[in-house]
Coordinates of C-alpha atoms in Angstrom, one line a residue:
M657 CA -47.2 -78.6 -27.4
A658 CA -49.5 -79.5 -30.3
G659 CA -48.2 -82.3 -32.4
L660 CA -45.9 -83.8 -29.9
S661 CA -48.2 -86.7 -28.9
S662 CA -48.4 -89.7 -31.1
P663 CA -51.1 -92.5 -31.3
T664 CA -48.3 -95.0 -31.1
V665 CA -47.7 -94.1 -27.5
A666 CA -51.3 -93.9 -26.3
L667 CA -51.8 -96.3 -23.4
S668 CA -54.1 -99.1 -24.4
P669 CA -54.5 -102.8 -23.7
H670 CA -52.9 -103.9 -27.0
E671 CA -49.5 -102.8 -25.5
I672 CA -49.6 -105.6 -23.0
A673 CA -48.5 -109.0 -24.5
P674 CA -48.4 -112.4 -22.9
G675 CA -45.0 -113.9 -22.1
R676 CA -43.3 -111.0 -20.5
P677 CA -43.6 -109.9 -16.8
M678 CA -46.7 -107.7 -16.4
A679 CA -45.1 -105.1 -14.2
L680 CA -42.2 -104.7 -16.6
Q681 CA -44.5 -104.2 -19.6
V682 CA -46.7 -101.7 -17.6
H683 CA -43.5 -99.8 -16.6
D684 CA -42.3 -99.7 -20.2
A685 CA -45.6 -98.5 -21.5
I686 CA -46.0 -95.7 -19.0
R687 CA -42.4 -94.7 -19.3
R688 CA -42.7 -94.5 -23.1
A689 CA -45.7 -92.3 -22.7
I690 CA -43.9 -90.0 -20.3
L691 CA -40.7 -89.8 -22.5
T692 CA -42.7 -89.0 -25.6
L693 CA -44.9 -86.5 -23.7
A694 CA -48.1 -88.3 -24.3
L695 CA -48.2 -87.9 -20.6
K696 CA -47.0 -84.4 -19.9
P697 CA -45.1 -82.8 -17.0
G698 CA -47.5 -82.0 -14.1
E699 CA -50.2 -84.4 -15.4
A700 CA -51.9 -86.4 -12.6
L701 CA -51.6 -90.2 -12.8
S702 CA -54.3 -92.4 -11.3
E703 CA -53.5 -96.1 -10.6
K704 CA -57.1 -97.0 -11.4
E705 CA -57.3 -95.1 -14.7
L706 CA -53.9 -96.4 -15.9
A707 CA -55.0 -99.9 -15.0
L708 CA -58.2 -99.5 -17.0
R709 CA -56.4 -98.0 -20.0
L710 CA -53.9 -100.8 -20.1
G711 CA -56.4 -103.6 -19.2
V712 CA -54.4 -104.8 -16.1
S713 CA -54.9 -104.9 -12.4
R714 CA -53.7 -102.0 -10.2
T715 CA -50.8 -104.0 -8.7
P716 CA -48.4 -103.9 -11.7
V717 CA -49.3 -100.2 -12.2
R718 CA -48.4 -99.5 -8.6
E719 CA -45.1 -101.3 -9.0
A720 CA -44.4 -99.4 -12.2
L721 CA -45.1 -96.0 -10.7
I722 CA -42.7 -96.8 -7.8
K723 CA -39.9 -97.7 -10.3
L724 CA -40.7 -94.6 -12.3
S725 CA -40.4 -92.5 -9.2
D726 CA -37.0 -94.0 -8.6
E727 CA -36.0 -93.0 -12.1
G728 CA -37.2 -89.4 -11.5
L729 CA -40.0 -89.5 -14.0
V730 CA -42.8 -89.5 -11.5
D731 CA -43.4 -87.5 -8.3
V732 CA -45.4 -89.1 -5.5
F733 CA -46.9 -86.6 -3.0
P734 CA -48.8 -88.1 0.0
Q735 CA -51.5 -85.4 -0.1
R736 CA -51.6 -84.5 -3.8
G737 CA -51.2 -87.9 -5.5
T738 CA -48.9 -89.0 -8.3
L739 CA -47.8 -86.5 -11.0
V740 CA -45.6 -86.7 -14.0
A741 CA -42.3 -85.1 -13.0
P742 CA -41.2 -81.8 -14.6
I743 CA -38.0 -82.0 -16.7
R744 CA -35.4 -81.2 -14.1
I745 CA -32.3 -79.5 -15.5
A746 CA -30.0 -80.8 -12.8
E747 CA -31.1 -84.4 -13.5
V748 CA -30.7 -83.9 -17.2
M749 CA -27.1 -82.7 -16.7
E750 CA -26.3 -85.5 -14.3
A751 CA -27.7 -88.1 -16.7
Q752 CA -25.7 -86.6 -19.5
F753 CA -22.5 -86.8 -17.4
V754 CA -23.1 -90.5 -16.6
R755 CA -24.1 -91.4 -20.1
E756 CA -21.1 -89.6 -21.7
A757 CA -18.7 -91.3 -19.3
L758 CA -20.0 -94.8 -20.0
E759 CA -20.7 -94.5 -23.7
T760 CA -17.4 -93.0 -24.6
A761 CA -15.7 -95.9 -22.8
V762 CA -18.0 -98.4 -24.5
V763 CA -17.5 -97.0 -28.0
R764 CA -13.7 -96.9 -27.4
R765 CA -13.8 -100.6 -26.5
A766 CA -16.0 -101.4 -29.5
A767 CA -13.5 -99.8 -31.8
E768 CA -10.8 -101.9 -30.2
Q769 CA -12.5 -105.2 -29.6
A770 CA -15.8 -105.6 -31.4
D771 CA -16.1 -108.6 -33.7
G772 CA -17.0 -108.4 -37.4
H773 CA -20.7 -108.6 -36.8
L774 CA -21.0 -105.1 -35.3
T775 CA -20.2 -103.0 -38.4
P776 CA -22.9 -104.6 -40.6
T777 CA -25.4 -104.4 -37.7
L778 CA -24.7 -100.7 -37.3
A779 CA -24.8 -100.1 -41.1
G780 CA -28.3 -101.8 -41.3
N781 CA -29.5 -99.7 -38.4
I782 CA -28.3 -96.5 -40.1
V783 CA -30.1 -97.4 -43.3
A784 CA -33.3 -97.8 -41.3
Q785 CA -32.6 -94.5 -39.5
T786 CA -32.2 -92.7 -42.8
A787 CA -35.6 -94.0 -44.0
A788 CA -37.3 -93.0 -40.7
A789 CA -35.7 -89.5 -40.9
R790 CA -36.8 -89.1 -44.5
T791 CA -40.4 -89.8 -43.6
G792 CA -40.3 -88.0 -40.2
E793 CA -41.3 -91.1 -38.2
R794 CA -40.0 -90.0 -34.8
D795 CA -41.1 -93.0 -32.7
A796 CA -39.5 -95.4 -35.2
F797 CA -36.4 -93.3 -35.2
L798 CA -36.2 -93.3 -31.4
R799 CA -36.4 -97.1 -31.4
L800 CA -33.6 -97.3 -33.9
D801 CA -31.5 -94.8 -32.0
E802 CA -31.9 -96.9 -28.8
A803 CA -31.0 -100.1 -30.7
F804 CA -27.9 -98.4 -32.2
H805 CA -26.5 -97.4 -28.8
R806 CA -27.5 -100.7 -27.1
S807 CA -25.8 -102.7 -29.8
L808 CA -22.5 -101.1 -28.9
S809 CA -22.7 -102.3 -25.2
E810 CA -23.8 -105.7 -26.3
A811 CA -21.0 -106.1 -28.9
V812 CA -18.4 -105.7 -26.2
A813 CA -20.2 -107.9 -23.6
L814 CA -21.2 -104.9 -21.4
P815 CA -25.0 -105.1 -21.3
R816 CA -25.1 -103.8 -17.8
A817 CA -23.5 -100.6 -18.9
W818 CA -26.5 -100.0 -21.2
K819 CA -28.9 -100.9 -18.4
T820 CA -27.2 -98.4 -16.1
I821 CA -27.5 -95.7 -18.9
Q822 CA -31.2 -96.6 -19.3
N823 CA -31.8 -96.2 -15.6
V824 CA -30.5 -92.6 -15.5
K825 CA -31.4 -91.1 -18.8
G826 CA -35.2 -90.8 -18.6
Q827 CA -35.1 -87.0 -18.1
L828 CA -32.5 -86.7 -20.9
D829 CA -34.7 -88.7 -23.3
R830 CA -37.6 -86.3 -22.8
V831 CA -35.4 -83.4 -23.9
R832 CA -34.2 -85.5 -26.9
Y833 CA -37.8 -86.2 -28.0
L834 CA -38.7 -82.6 -27.8
S835 CA -35.9 -81.7 -30.2
L836 CA -36.9 -84.2 -32.9
P837 CA -39.5 -82.0 -34.7
E838 CA -36.7 -79.5 -35.5
V839 CA -36.1 -79.3 -39.2
G840 CA -33.1 -81.5 -40.1
Q841 CA -32.7 -82.9 -36.6
L842 CA -33.3 -86.6 -37.5
A843 CA -30.9 -86.3 -40.4
T844 CA -28.3 -84.7 -38.2
L845 CA -28.5 -87.5 -35.6
T846 CA -28.3 -90.1 -38.4
G847 CA -25.2 -88.5 -39.7
E848 CA -23.6 -88.5 -36.2
H849 CA -24.4 -92.2 -35.8
A850 CA -22.9 -92.9 -39.2
A851 CA -19.7 -91.0 -38.2
I852 CA -19.4 -93.1 -35.0
A853 CA -20.0 -96.3 -36.9
E854 CA -17.3 -95.3 -39.4
A855 CA -14.8 -94.7 -36.6
I856 CA -15.5 -98.2 -35.2
R857 CA -15.1 -99.7 -38.7
L858 CA -11.7 -98.0 -38.9
R859 CA -10.8 -99.4 -35.5
D860 CA -9.9 -95.9 -34.2
P861 CA -10.9 -95.7 -30.5
D862 CA -9.8 -92.1 -30.1
L863 CA -11.9 -91.0 -33.1
A864 CA -14.9 -93.1 -32.0
A865 CA -14.8 -91.6 -28.5
E866 CA -14.5 -88.1 -29.8
R867 CA -17.4 -88.5 -32.2
M868 CA -19.6 -90.1 -29.4
K869 CA -18.8 -87.2 -27.1
H870 CA -19.7 -84.7 -29.8
H871 CA -23.0 -86.6 -30.5
L872 CA -24.0 -86.7 -26.8
Q873 CA -23.1 -83.2 -25.9
A874 CA -25.4 -81.7 -28.5
V875 CA -28.1 -82.0 -25.9
F876 CA -26.7 -78.9 -24.1
G877 CA -27.7 -76.7 -27.0
T878 CA -31.1 -78.3 -27.1
V879 CA -31.8 -77.7 -23.4
R880 CA -30.9 -74.0 -23.7
K881 CA -33.2 -73.6 -26.7
L882 CA -36.1 -75.5 -25.2
M883 CA -35.9 -73.6 -21.9
R884 CA -36.3 -70.4 -23.9
E885 CA -39.2 -71.7 -25.9
Q886 CA -41.1 -73.9 -23.4
P887 CA -40.0 -72.9 -19.9
A888 CA -43.2 -74.4 -18.3
L889 CA -41.8 -77.9 -18.9
F890 CA -38.7 -77.4 -16.9
N891 CA -37.8 -77.1 -13.3

């Protein structure tokens, strides 16, 4: 597990900014720490400690943990307390099913309907992905990856589709993060994104859906590999 944590995901008061709902910010901060394994499967979570680390009261932390429990990222046990959930293979596979169904439909519509702003938006994102891949900046790459996929739903006026995907893919994202240190993985993902963007530019919905499906199904090979190498993380 050495090397998987990053100082950019350490929980600290500077992550909380004025102007946004406190509970939402606390949820996002803890969720990011879980997804990037700064908080690891099986680790105990204390409302008091999390509140101190983030510089907030315990109420938004409690609300955040309830939401994270609903997302399957946190387990709450009446006698044992609150723990970071293991990576549950059944939930990973279900999230993959939901995400593939929605995103192939979204990208198909993007190739059919998206306005002229989407192609340059995707191109700029891919340039930034290439730079992040070259320097190995995993956290920056993940943010760009999220922005790439989110922009597809927004371009075809389906923001709730992306919200639905976000709500189910927490377990999936932990697997994706674990795969990023593999040699060439960031460059591979960038190339797949570029291929999807090209299909949209060509206004070929079948090709766009095919390339999106290929891109998203790569997680199956990652799961098998990680289960062999780090079985303690999985359930």
